[in-house]
């Protein structure tokens, strides 16, 4: 009976090892797919990249690629989620870390600048090119798109509460300044200075 029990335990451990190996293999293949897709999207553009291109870059048959992702829209979503995951998580903590809405906006500006000047930003811009009727994909895209704006909108609403000020205009001005500052930082390679001037400009708008 003891020998049988040991044999069963060995078989159980072997099965666990096999399953773990398969998960690691799949994770490695998924990472390679996303790396290849990101490169292709940035080099050729999203619309000019198809599933055949991605499969060839990874060394997979086209049919095998569909075992991982339904289509290239879902591949792009996975790329964006990988690049934006930590960013979105940190965004969700700003309310608790910075109760003061002015300080919260300052932290939000720094994070927006970091993301806007990172290589991942080019991939995120392709989200606007996705045309899909898949409800789960569309819902997730909206969540990713809206998350940063929700933080800013909440902070501005707190600042203008009880005042005769146009919150939507203030938000539009801030977003416009972030876009301009990020572009300037990329062209001049001076993100630190751009961050500093952006904060000063936004403080004047919300004071």
mmCIF file of C-alpha atoms in Angstrom:
data_model
loop_
_atom_site.group_PDB
_atom_site.id
_atom_site.type_symbol
_atom_site.label_atom_id
_atom_site.label_comp_id
_atom_site.label_asym_id
_atom_site.label_seq_id
_atom_site.Cartn_x
_atom_site.Cartn_y
_atom_site.Cartn_z
ATOM 1 C CA UNK A 1 0.000 0.000 0.000
ATOM 2 C CA UNK A 2 2.868 2.328 0.867
ATOM 3 C CA UNK A 3 4.563 1.645 -2.464
ATOM 4 C CA UNK A 4 1.312 2.332 -4.270
ATOM 5 C CA UNK A 5 0.911 5.591 -2.384
ATOM 6 C CA UNK A 6 4.446 6.650 -3.289
ATOM 7 C CA UNK A 7 3.811 5.763 -6.910
ATOM 8 C CA UNK A 8 0.663 7.846 -6.971
ATOM 9 C CA UNK A 9 2.538 10.774 -5.416
ATOM 10 C CA UNK A 10 5.284 10.535 -8.036
ATOM 11 C CA UNK A 11 2.690 10.495 -10.822
ATOM 12 C CA UNK A 12 0.924 13.493 -9.282
ATOM 13 C CA UNK A 13 4.176 15.475 -9.096
ATOM 14 C CA UNK A 14 5.019 14.495 -12.661
ATOM 15 C CA UNK A 15 1.646 15.762 -13.856
ATOM 16 C CA UNK A 16 2.157 19.041 -12.015
ATOM 17 C CA UNK A 17 5.575 19.437 -13.633
ATOM 18 C CA UNK A 18 4.103 18.773 -17.080
ATOM 19 C CA UNK A 19 1.316 21.318 -16.584
ATOM 20 C CA UNK A 20 3.787 23.894 -15.267
ATOM 21 C CA UNK A 21 6.045 23.300 -18.242
ATOM 22 C CA UNK A 22 3.166 23.848 -20.634
ATOM 23 C CA UNK A 23 2.153 27.082 -18.891
ATOM 24 C CA UNK A 24 5.720 28.391 -19.047
ATOM 25 C CA UNK A 25 5.977 27.429 -22.699
ATOM 26 C CA UNK A 26 2.716 29.217 -23.472
ATOM 27 C CA UNK A 27 3.787 32.302 -21.507
ATOM 28 C CA UNK A 28 7.072 32.400 -23.413
ATOM 29 C CA UNK A 29 5.296 32.041 -26.756
ATOM 30 C CA UNK A 30 2.770 34.727 -25.812
ATOM 31 C CA UNK A 31 5.571 37.144 -24.901
ATOM 32 C CA UNK A 32 7.271 36.468 -28.237
ATOM 33 C CA UNK A 33 4.009 37.097 -30.101
ATOM 34 C CA UNK A 34 3.489 40.422 -28.350
ATOM 35 C CA UNK A 35 7.107 41.482 -28.880
ATOM 36 C CA UNK A 36 6.917 40.660 -32.583
ATOM 37 C CA UNK A 37 3.526 42.339 -32.995
ATOM 38 C CA UNK A 38 4.689 45.499 -31.229
ATOM 39 C CA UNK A 39 7.693 45.765 -33.529
ATOM 40 C CA UNK A 40 5.593 45.178 -36.648
ATOM 41 C CA UNK A 41 2.902 47.649 -35.607
ATOM 42 C CA UNK A 42 5.505 50.342 -35.024
ATOM 43 C CA UNK A 43 7.494 49.627 -38.188
ATOM 44 C CA UNK A 44 4.671 48.975 -40.684
ATOM 45 C CA UNK A 45 1.652 50.462 -38.970
ATOM 46 C CA UNK A 46 -1.301 48.629 -37.482
ATOM 47 C CA UNK A 47 -3.424 48.421 -40.625
ATOM 48 C CA UNK A 48 -0.564 47.175 -42.786
ATOM 49 C CA UNK A 49 0.245 44.338 -40.394
ATOM 50 C CA UNK A 50 -1.775 41.115 -40.589
ATOM 51 C CA UNK A 51 -1.850 37.801 -38.771
ATOM 52 C CA UNK A 52 0.413 36.193 -41.380
ATOM 53 C CA UNK A 53 3.109 38.791 -40.706
ATOM 54 C CA UNK A 54 2.971 38.214 -36.966
ATOM 55 C CA UNK A 55 2.927 34.425 -37.299
ATOM 56 C CA UNK A 56 5.922 34.513 -39.639
ATOM 57 C CA UNK A 57 7.886 36.805 -37.300
ATOM 58 C CA UNK A 58 7.333 34.394 -34.401
ATOM 59 C CA UNK A 59 7.895 31.247 -36.441
ATOM 60 C CA UNK A 60 4.339 29.969 -36.094
ATOM 61 C CA UNK A 61 1.840 28.699 -38.602
ATOM 62 C CA UNK A 62 -1.045 31.136 -39.053
ATOM 63 C CA UNK A 63 -3.518 28.590 -37.653
ATOM 64 C CA UNK A 64 -1.329 28.121 -34.567
ATOM 65 C CA UNK A 65 -1.397 31.855 -33.890
ATOM 66 C CA UNK A 66 -5.190 31.732 -33.641
ATOM 67 C CA UNK A 67 -4.824 29.359 -30.684
ATOM 68 C CA UNK A 68 -3.426 32.321 -28.753
ATOM 69 C CA UNK A 69 -5.457 35.271 -30.103
ATOM 70 C CA UNK A 70 -8.685 35.585 -32.071
ATOM 71 C CA UNK A 71 -7.358 38.303 -34.355
ATOM 72 C CA UNK A 72 -4.859 41.154 -34.446
ATOM 73 C CA UNK A 73 -7.226 43.452 -32.534
ATOM 74 C CA UNK A 74 -6.875 41.188 -29.514
ATOM 75 C CA UNK A 75 -3.112 41.045 -30.033
ATOM 76 C CA UNK A 76 -2.928 44.840 -29.973
ATOM 77 C CA UNK A 77 -5.102 44.928 -26.855
ATOM 78 C CA UNK A 78 -2.735 42.468 -25.162
ATOM 79 C CA UNK A 79 0.255 44.622 -26.162
ATOM 80 C CA UNK A 80 -1.361 47.733 -24.712
ATOM 81 C CA UNK A 81 -2.412 45.952 -21.521
ATOM 82 C CA UNK A 82 1.124 44.695 -21.033
ATOM 83 C CA UNK A 83 2.588 48.174 -21.540
ATOM 84 C CA UNK A 84 -0.105 50.057 -19.621
ATOM 85 C CA UNK A 85 -0.834 47.586 -16.827
ATOM 86 C CA UNK A 86 1.439 49.128 -14.202
ATOM 87 C CA UNK A 87 0.479 52.636 -15.344
ATOM 88 C CA UNK A 88 -3.255 51.971 -14.916
ATOM 89 C CA UNK A 89 -2.688 50.310 -11.537
ATOM 90 C CA UNK A 90 -0.763 53.355 -10.295
ATOM 91 C CA UNK A 91 -3.441 55.674 -11.637
ATOM 92 C CA UNK A 92 -5.971 53.848 -9.511
ATOM 93 C CA UNK A 93 -4.005 54.632 -6.343
ATOM 94 C CA UNK A 94 -3.699 58.409 -6.825
ATOM 95 C CA UNK A 95 -6.950 59.228 -5.011
ATOM 96 C CA UNK A 96 -5.790 57.527 -1.825
ATOM 97 C CA UNK A 97 -2.168 58.685 -2.014
ATOM 98 C CA UNK A 98 -3.009 62.309 -2.807
ATOM 99 C CA UNK A 99 -6.203 63.448 -1.049
ATOM 100 C CA UNK A 100 -5.405 67.022 -2.100
ATOM 101 C CA UNK A 101 -6.703 67.357 -5.689
ATOM 102 C CA UNK A 102 -3.964 69.845 -6.645
ATOM 103 C CA UNK A 103 -1.239 67.418 -5.550
ATOM 104 C CA UNK A 104 -3.118 64.609 -7.296
ATOM 105 C CA UNK A 105 -3.099 66.531 -10.559
ATOM 106 C CA UNK A 106 0.635 67.153 -10.141
ATOM 107 C CA UNK A 107 1.285 63.419 -9.787
ATOM 108 C CA UNK A 108 -1.085 62.738 -12.682
ATOM 109 C CA UNK A 109 0.866 65.149 -14.895
ATOM 110 C CA UNK A 110 4.161 63.413 -14.126
ATOM 111 C CA UNK A 111 2.684 60.012 -14.919
ATOM 112 C CA UNK A 112 1.117 61.252 -18.155
ATOM 113 C CA UNK A 113 4.440 62.708 -19.259
ATOM 114 C CA UNK A 114 6.302 59.510 -18.408
ATOM 115 C CA UNK A 115 3.853 57.438 -20.423
ATOM 116 C CA UNK A 116 3.569 59.882 -23.329
ATOM 117 C CA UNK A 117 7.350 59.950 -23.789
ATOM 118 C CA UNK A 118 7.834 56.185 -23.432
ATOM 119 C CA UNK A 119 8.160 53.722 -26.350
ATOM 120 C CA UNK A 120 4.862 52.152 -25.249
ATOM 121 C CA UNK A 121 2.938 55.284 -26.215
ATOM 122 C CA UNK A 122 3.318 54.562 -29.920
ATOM 123 C CA UNK A 123 1.568 51.217 -29.444
ATOM 124 C CA UNK A 124 -1.263 52.779 -27.441
ATOM 125 C CA UNK A 125 -2.005 55.251 -30.223
ATOM 126 C CA UNK A 126 -2.977 52.343 -32.470
ATOM 127 C CA UNK A 127 -6.033 51.699 -30.266
ATOM 128 C CA UNK A 128 -7.883 54.358 -32.232
ATOM 129 C CA UNK A 129 -7.508 52.228 -35.370
ATOM 130 C CA UNK A 130 -9.312 49.214 -33.947
ATOM 131 C CA UNK A 131 -12.718 48.639 -35.509
ATOM 132 C CA UNK A 132 -14.528 45.837 -33.743
ATOM 133 C CA UNK A 133 -18.004 44.713 -32.746
ATOM 134 C CA UNK A 134 -16.699 42.354 -30.062
ATOM 135 C CA UNK A 135 -18.317 43.694 -26.847
ATOM 136 C CA UNK A 136 -15.615 42.373 -24.511
ATOM 137 C CA UNK A 137 -12.847 43.956 -26.558
ATOM 138 C CA UNK A 138 -14.659 47.265 -26.947
ATOM 139 C CA UNK A 139 -15.378 47.393 -23.199
ATOM 140 C CA UNK A 140 -11.738 46.815 -22.306
ATOM 141 C CA UNK A 141 -10.569 49.410 -24.822
ATOM 142 C CA UNK A 142 -12.889 51.972 -23.278
ATOM 143 C CA UNK A 143 -11.607 51.151 -19.784
ATOM 144 C CA UNK A 144 -7.998 51.663 -20.881
ATOM 145 C CA UNK A 145 -8.849 54.845 -22.722
ATOM 146 C CA UNK A 146 -10.932 56.375 -19.925
ATOM 147 C CA UNK A 147 -8.835 55.458 -16.869
ATOM 148 C CA UNK A 148 -6.365 58.397 -16.967
ATOM 149 C CA UNK A 149 -9.090 60.917 -17.820
ATOM 150 C CA UNK A 150 -11.279 59.783 -14.945
ATOM 151 C CA UNK A 151 -8.577 60.691 -12.431
ATOM 152 C CA UNK A 152 -8.146 64.178 -13.892
ATOM 153 C CA UNK A 153 -11.893 64.789 -14.117
ATOM 154 C CA UNK A 154 -12.390 63.825 -10.478
ATOM 155 C CA UNK A 155 -9.606 66.096 -9.261
ATOM 156 C CA UNK A 156 -10.788 69.088 -11.309
ATOM 157 C CA UNK A 157 -14.367 68.571 -10.103
ATOM 158 C CA UNK A 158 -13.151 68.824 -6.501
ATOM 159 C CA UNK A 159 -11.214 72.010 -7.224
ATOM 160 C CA UNK A 160 -14.061 73.876 -8.967
ATOM 161 C CA UNK A 161 -16.843 72.675 -6.650
ATOM 162 C CA UNK A 162 -18.851 75.688 -5.526
ATOM 163 C CA UNK A 163 -17.092 77.989 -7.984
ATOM 164 C CA UNK A 164 -18.396 79.431 -11.217
ATOM 165 C CA UNK A 165 -15.789 77.746 -13.394
ATOM 166 C CA UNK A 166 -16.052 75.490 -16.443
ATOM 167 C CA UNK A 167 -14.603 72.108 -15.443
ATOM 168 C CA UNK A 168 -14.768 70.706 -18.982
ATOM 169 C CA UNK A 169 -12.774 73.629 -20.354
ATOM 170 C CA UNK A 170 -10.151 73.309 -17.623
ATOM 171 C CA UNK A 171 -9.790 69.590 -18.361
ATOM 172 C CA UNK A 172 -9.458 70.258 -22.094
ATOM 173 C CA UNK A 173 -6.780 72.890 -21.438
ATOM 174 C CA UNK A 174 -4.795 70.550 -19.207
ATOM 175 C CA UNK A 175 -4.951 67.696 -21.711
ATOM 176 C CA UNK A 176 -3.857 70.029 -24.464
ATOM 177 C CA UNK A 177 -0.907 71.245 -22.410
ATOM 178 C CA UNK A 178 0.134 67.663 -21.634
ATOM 179 C CA UNK A 179 0.102 66.797 -25.327
ATOM 180 C CA UNK A 180 2.120 69.902 -26.208
ATOM 181 C CA UNK A 181 4.614 69.363 -23.387
ATOM 182 C CA UNK A 182 5.112 65.699 -24.289
ATOM 183 C CA UNK A 183 5.748 66.595 -27.928
ATOM 184 C CA UNK A 184 8.235 69.254 -26.867
ATOM 185 C CA UNK A 185 9.989 66.833 -24.508
ATOM 186 C CA UNK A 186 10.354 64.224 -27.248
ATOM 187 C CA UNK A 187 11.689 66.704 -29.804
ATOM 188 C CA UNK A 188 14.089 68.440 -27.404
ATOM 189 C CA UNK A 189 14.860 65.391 -25.234
ATOM 190 C CA UNK A 190 14.284 67.438 -22.074
ATOM 191 C CA UNK A 191 11.488 65.695 -20.200
ATOM 192 C CA UNK A 192 12.534 67.051 -16.779
ATOM 193 C CA UNK A 193 12.303 70.667 -17.912
ATOM 194 C CA UNK A 194 9.048 69.995 -19.759
ATOM 195 C CA UNK A 195 7.540 68.446 -16.631
ATOM 196 C CA UNK A 196 8.530 71.439 -14.547
ATOM 197 C CA UNK A 197 7.053 73.998 -16.943
ATOM 198 C CA UNK A 198 3.918 71.898 -17.434
ATOM 199 C CA UNK A 199 3.270 71.846 -13.699
ATOM 200 C CA UNK A 200 3.694 75.609 -13.494
ATOM 201 C CA UNK A 201 1.301 76.188 -16.383
ATOM 202 C CA UNK A 202 -1.349 73.846 -15.010
ATOM 203 C CA UNK A 203 -1.110 75.388 -11.538
ATOM 204 C CA UNK A 204 -2.000 78.738 -13.074
ATOM 205 C CA UNK A 205 -5.039 77.229 -14.781
ATOM 206 C CA UNK A 206 -6.431 75.559 -11.667
ATOM 207 C CA UNK A 207 -5.543 78.235 -9.082
#
